[in-house]
Amino acid sequence: MEKSKVTIIVPVYNIENYLPHSVKSIQQQTYSNLEIILIDDGSSDNSGLLCDQYANSDNRIHVIHKENSGLSDARNTGIDNATGEFLLFIDGDDYIDKEMVQLLLERLQNDHTDLALCDLIKVDETGNITEEPEWKLEDKKLSRKEYWYELYADSSIPYVVACNKLYKKSLFENVRYPKGKLHEDEFVIHKIISQCNNISIVQRTLYYYIQHPGSIMNKPYDRRRLQVLEAFGARTDYFLSLGETKLSWRVVQGMRAILSTAFHGMDMTIAENQKAFKDGQKLHWRYARKCCRQDFLIQHSLKALVFTISPKLYFILVPDKKT
């Protein structure tokens, strides 16, 4: 199995305090045939210098310095330069279990699948768990269709995020992350899974996602987070093209949940926020109508209509934001 090279792509931007732990966790992998690409995305601190020092001490590490253009473009640069048969993405401020590569590769090869994913957990800067997962993974092998139904059964996080997965590189032959978008993982996941015949699920927690107090997810709601509705729209079209109307309606429901969170979290006295929300409403209704044309489900249709007419009335009638 050591004959298979795994390329680990690590975007790096102003994380000099976190990078040493992250890189060390990669270097200490029990699987050693690694190509480690550190993408210095125009850091203004000592992150770029640290990357060069790591490359000088470990011939598996290669550094690419580039102008700052965001996480998606950094990942794309890594994909373009990867020479491994398999790809793994790790954010440079997170860290991984020493057996992550070995366990995921063993499962992928033993199961003859195209992708393997593991459990992940959110931790603070000292490694303490910040919140218990809403989901529960089990060791199993899923078909493409089963994968989507698992994703919509509980929380989608482990099924959507990029960094807890080992991919066959061929899955990215015609796929790249959208530059300048938040929730970039949501934009590509259906493009990846649509190419997989089967997917391996590894129950063990092998990825540690550090929560920063200053991250965008821990700040007052930013209207840019509504960009994810575009990704959900594309996913709705994908499911409709397969005749999977139940899944299509679940995506529209997810769009409504995002808009509900935005409505309660954004300062709606700001004109730009109002416009972003109204644009999101229109997008939600457009895809709800598409679903209606293929499969008119009265409960889903009425919820979509009421939300479009009056979100306030919707919240009175449907107090659970997730529905």
XYZ file of C-alpha atoms in Angstrom:
323
model
C 0.000 0.000 0.000
C 2.949 2.351 0.594
C 3.445 2.441 -3.187
C 0.468 4.781 -3.519
C 1.454 8.409 -3.097
C -0.927 10.652 -1.175
C -0.732 14.397 -1.780
C -1.722 16.514 1.223
C -2.697 20.071 0.285
C -2.418 22.670 3.059
C -3.560 26.277 2.442
C -1.623 28.662 4.698
C -2.569 32.256 5.477
C -1.351 34.156 8.554
C -1.452 31.167 10.902
C 2.080 31.159 12.288
C 0.789 30.189 15.755
C -1.104 27.137 14.480
C 0.997 25.917 11.571
C 3.656 24.052 13.620
C 1.074 21.763 15.251
C -0.664 21.174 11.932
C 2.500 20.331 9.994
C 3.814 18.122 12.795
C 0.595 16.095 12.761
C 1.100 15.539 9.024
C 4.785 14.658 9.273
C 4.068 12.080 11.993
C 1.616 10.091 9.881
C 2.052 6.324 10.104
C 1.763 6.302 6.307
C 4.927 7.871 4.949
C 4.615 8.019 1.145
C 3.376 11.583 1.206
C 3.702 14.670 -0.911
C 2.943 17.672 1.318
C 2.169 20.892 -0.539
C 2.063 24.028 1.610
C 0.346 26.885 -0.237
C 1.447 30.196 1.269
C -1.462 32.403 0.222
C 0.295 35.750 0.552
C 0.800 35.604 4.315
C 1.956 38.829 5.968
C 3.211 37.131 9.146
C 5.943 34.494 9.480
C 3.853 31.679 7.991
C 5.677 31.742 4.656
C 9.067 31.620 6.369
C 7.938 28.656 8.462
C 6.812 26.841 5.310
C 10.268 27.253 3.795
C 11.910 25.963 6.967
C 9.730 22.858 6.909
C 10.607 22.232 3.253
C 14.317 22.479 4.038
C 14.041 19.816 6.740
C 11.625 17.370 5.050
C 11.995 16.490 1.368
C 8.330 15.464 1.195
C 7.304 19.100 1.733
C 7.005 21.520 -1.173
C 6.080 25.185 -0.820
C 4.232 27.418 -3.252
C 4.173 31.152 -2.486
C 1.411 33.097 -4.190
C -0.519 36.333 -3.907
C -3.453 36.218 -1.534
C -6.596 35.040 -3.305
C -8.413 32.928 -0.734
C -8.866 29.345 0.385
C -10.459 28.033 -2.812
C -7.703 29.308 -5.062
C -5.056 27.941 -2.679
C -6.649 24.492 -2.818
C -6.915 24.702 -6.593
C -3.226 25.570 -6.815
C -2.471 22.482 -4.756
C -4.622 20.287 -7.009
C -2.902 21.658 -10.104
C 0.525 20.776 -8.692
C -0.291 17.444 -7.021
C 1.482 14.326 -8.280
C -0.114 11.809 -5.910
C -2.758 9.273 -6.816
C -4.850 10.428 -3.859
C -5.624 13.853 -2.388
C -6.220 15.036 1.164
C -7.009 18.630 2.154
C -6.010 19.960 5.568
C -6.505 23.546 6.682
C -3.232 24.852 8.065
C -4.673 25.746 11.454
C -6.208 22.308 12.044
C -4.502 19.011 12.840
C -5.037 15.302 12.233
C -4.632 11.965 13.969
C -1.364 10.205 13.117
C -3.281 7.299 11.536
C -5.622 9.345 9.380
C -3.957 8.740 6.015
C -3.293 5.067 6.654
C -6.805 4.240 7.867
C -8.590 6.139 5.107
C -6.380 4.682 2.379
C -6.769 1.143 3.721
C -10.553 1.448 3.726
C -10.683 3.054 0.287
C -8.514 0.345 -1.250
C -10.042 -2.590 0.634
C -13.586 -1.434 -0.157
C -12.692 -0.534 -3.768
C -14.276 2.882 -3.325
C -13.471 6.300 -4.789
C -13.542 8.303 -1.580
C -13.203 7.632 2.145
C -14.216 9.956 4.960
C -13.719 9.944 8.712
C -15.346 11.631 11.658
C -14.209 15.062 12.763
C -14.638 17.108 15.889
C -14.559 20.801 16.718
C -11.982 21.799 19.321
C -10.652 25.030 20.784
C -7.075 26.219 20.561
C -6.060 24.022 23.501
C -7.665 20.872 22.061
C -10.776 20.849 24.239
C -13.997 19.808 22.511
C -16.174 22.874 21.899
C -19.374 21.039 21.016
C -20.507 17.451 20.724
C -21.322 16.323 17.167
C -24.951 16.299 16.031
C -24.227 13.229 13.937
C -23.074 9.672 14.512
C -20.992 7.977 11.846
C -20.748 4.217 11.489
C -18.234 2.099 9.609
C -19.948 1.286 6.329
C -19.744 1.376 2.557
C -22.322 3.547 0.833
C -23.566 3.819 -2.702
C -23.861 7.288 -4.205
C -27.605 7.379 -3.533
C -27.207 6.098 0.033
C -24.603 8.798 0.644
C -27.065 11.564 -0.159
C -29.753 10.133 2.085
C -27.217 9.790 4.911
C -26.230 13.420 4.382
C -29.800 14.594 4.830
C -30.592 12.257 7.716
C -28.692 14.267 10.343
C -26.074 16.984 10.120
C -24.447 17.356 6.728
C -21.104 18.548 8.104
C -19.012 15.342 7.866
C -20.499 14.541 4.451
C -19.880 17.985 2.920
C -16.660 19.483 4.304
C -13.512 18.894 2.261
C -10.952 18.204 4.960
C -12.069 14.868 6.433
C -11.881 12.998 3.126
C -9.347 11.069 1.074
C -10.111 11.365 -2.637
C -8.930 9.649 -5.754
C -7.229 12.484 -7.589
C -9.191 11.636 -10.740
C -12.321 13.028 -9.043
C -10.851 16.520 -9.450
C -9.941 16.190 -13.116
C -12.755 18.582 -14.055
C -13.601 20.013 -10.637
C -12.174 23.072 -8.885
C -13.286 25.122 -5.895
C -15.105 28.408 -6.657
C -12.826 31.378 -6.080
C -14.067 34.028 -3.672
C -16.999 32.059 -2.246
C -17.749 31.210 1.374
C -18.901 27.624 2.038
C -16.813 26.566 -0.960
C -17.218 22.892 -0.030
C -20.964 23.087 -0.667
C -20.346 24.140 -4.269
C -18.360 21.054 -5.267
C -19.628 18.136 -3.179
C -22.303 17.009 -5.649
C -19.742 17.229 -8.473
C -17.461 14.908 -6.506
C -20.053 12.407 -5.299
C -21.661 12.195 -8.747
C -18.439 10.515 -9.942
C -18.235 7.998 -7.089
C -19.654 4.523 -7.404
C -19.178 3.900 -3.678
C -17.895 5.768 -0.627
C -16.262 4.398 2.534
C -17.230 5.773 5.954
C -14.705 5.448 8.793
C -16.224 5.884 12.225
C -13.085 7.090 14.000
C -12.474 10.766 14.764
C -9.304 11.593 12.843
C -9.656 15.308 12.009
C -9.564 18.134 14.554
C -11.204 21.360 13.424
C -10.022 24.324 15.504
C -12.618 26.967 16.311
C -11.236 30.510 16.367
C -13.002 33.312 18.256
C -12.341 35.655 15.337
C -13.592 33.392 12.527
C -16.492 34.510 10.366
C -18.727 31.795 11.825
C -18.243 33.241 15.310
C -19.031 36.829 14.328
C -22.410 38.524 13.756
C -24.103 37.038 10.687
C -22.360 38.112 7.490
C -24.621 38.334 4.442
C -21.837 36.749 2.370
C -22.787 33.471 3.998
C -25.912 33.523 1.828
C -23.649 32.710 -1.129
C -24.195 29.083 -0.199
C -27.723 29.339 -1.625
C -26.168 29.304 -5.100
C -24.542 25.969 -4.279
C -27.834 24.601 -2.970
C -29.549 25.691 -6.171
C -27.035 23.771 -8.281
C -27.504 20.727 -6.060
C -31.285 20.959 -6.462
C -30.869 20.926 -10.231
C -28.560 17.918 -9.925
C -31.099 15.918 -7.912
C -33.960 16.936 -10.195
C -31.953 15.718 -13.185
C -31.786 12.313 -11.474
C -35.494 12.306 -10.654
C -34.670 12.426 -6.931
C -37.440 14.824 -5.957
C -37.391 13.939 -2.252
C -33.744 14.958 -2.095
C -34.493 18.082 -4.145
C -37.107 19.146 -1.628
C -34.626 18.517 1.194
C -32.196 20.938 -0.438
C -34.929 23.568 -0.758
C -35.730 22.989 2.902
C -32.049 23.585 3.624
C -32.176 26.854 1.707
C -35.091 27.929 3.887
C -33.179 27.016 7.052
C -30.222 29.135 5.939
C -32.490 32.077 5.169
C -34.200 31.657 8.528
C -30.866 31.814 10.329
C -29.933 34.889 8.304
C -33.255 36.581 9.071
C -32.730 36.151 12.801
C -28.990 36.814 12.730
C -28.564 39.743 10.349
C -29.231 43.396 11.115
C -32.243 43.784 8.853
C -32.194 47.586 9.169
C -29.197 47.605 6.816
C -30.305 47.987 3.200
C -27.628 45.620 1.834
C -28.732 42.899 4.248
C -32.365 43.372 3.249
C -31.440 43.056 -0.422
C -29.324 39.954 0.173
C -32.185 38.327 2.073
C -34.772 39.201 -0.601
C -32.494 37.857 -3.325
C -32.181 34.665 -1.299
C -35.958 34.433 -0.958
C -36.331 34.699 -4.732
C -33.762 31.982 -5.289
C -35.459 29.720 -2.752
C -38.850 30.212 -4.444
C -37.377 29.611 -7.904
C -36.115 26.185 -6.868
C -39.243 25.380 -4.876
C -41.237 25.951 -8.072
C -38.887 23.643 -9.976
C -39.550 20.950 -7.406
C -43.294 21.566 -7.616
C -43.274 20.998 -11.361
C -41.665 17.587 -10.938
C -43.375 16.467 -7.713
C -46.032 18.620 -6.040
C -45.849 17.820 -2.323
C -48.430 19.978 -0.606
C -46.670 20.341 2.750
C -43.351 21.391 1.223
C -45.056 23.580 -1.364
C -47.136 25.438 1.208
C -44.138 26.042 3.463
C -42.163 27.456 0.544
C -45.065 29.686 -0.491
C -45.711 31.043 3.007
C -42.002 31.730 3.533
C -41.910 33.632 0.243
C -44.954 35.734 1.099
C -44.123 36.451 4.742
C -41.168 35.072 6.702
C -42.670 36.423 9.918
C -45.872 34.474 9.346
C -43.823 31.427 8.478
C -41.941 31.604 11.777
C -45.251 31.771 13.639
C -46.652 28.754 11.812
C -43.366 26.816 11.677
C -41.318 27.797 14.750
C -38.549 25.262 14.049
C -36.054 27.082 11.799
C -34.718 23.782 10.465
C -37.961 22.944 8.682
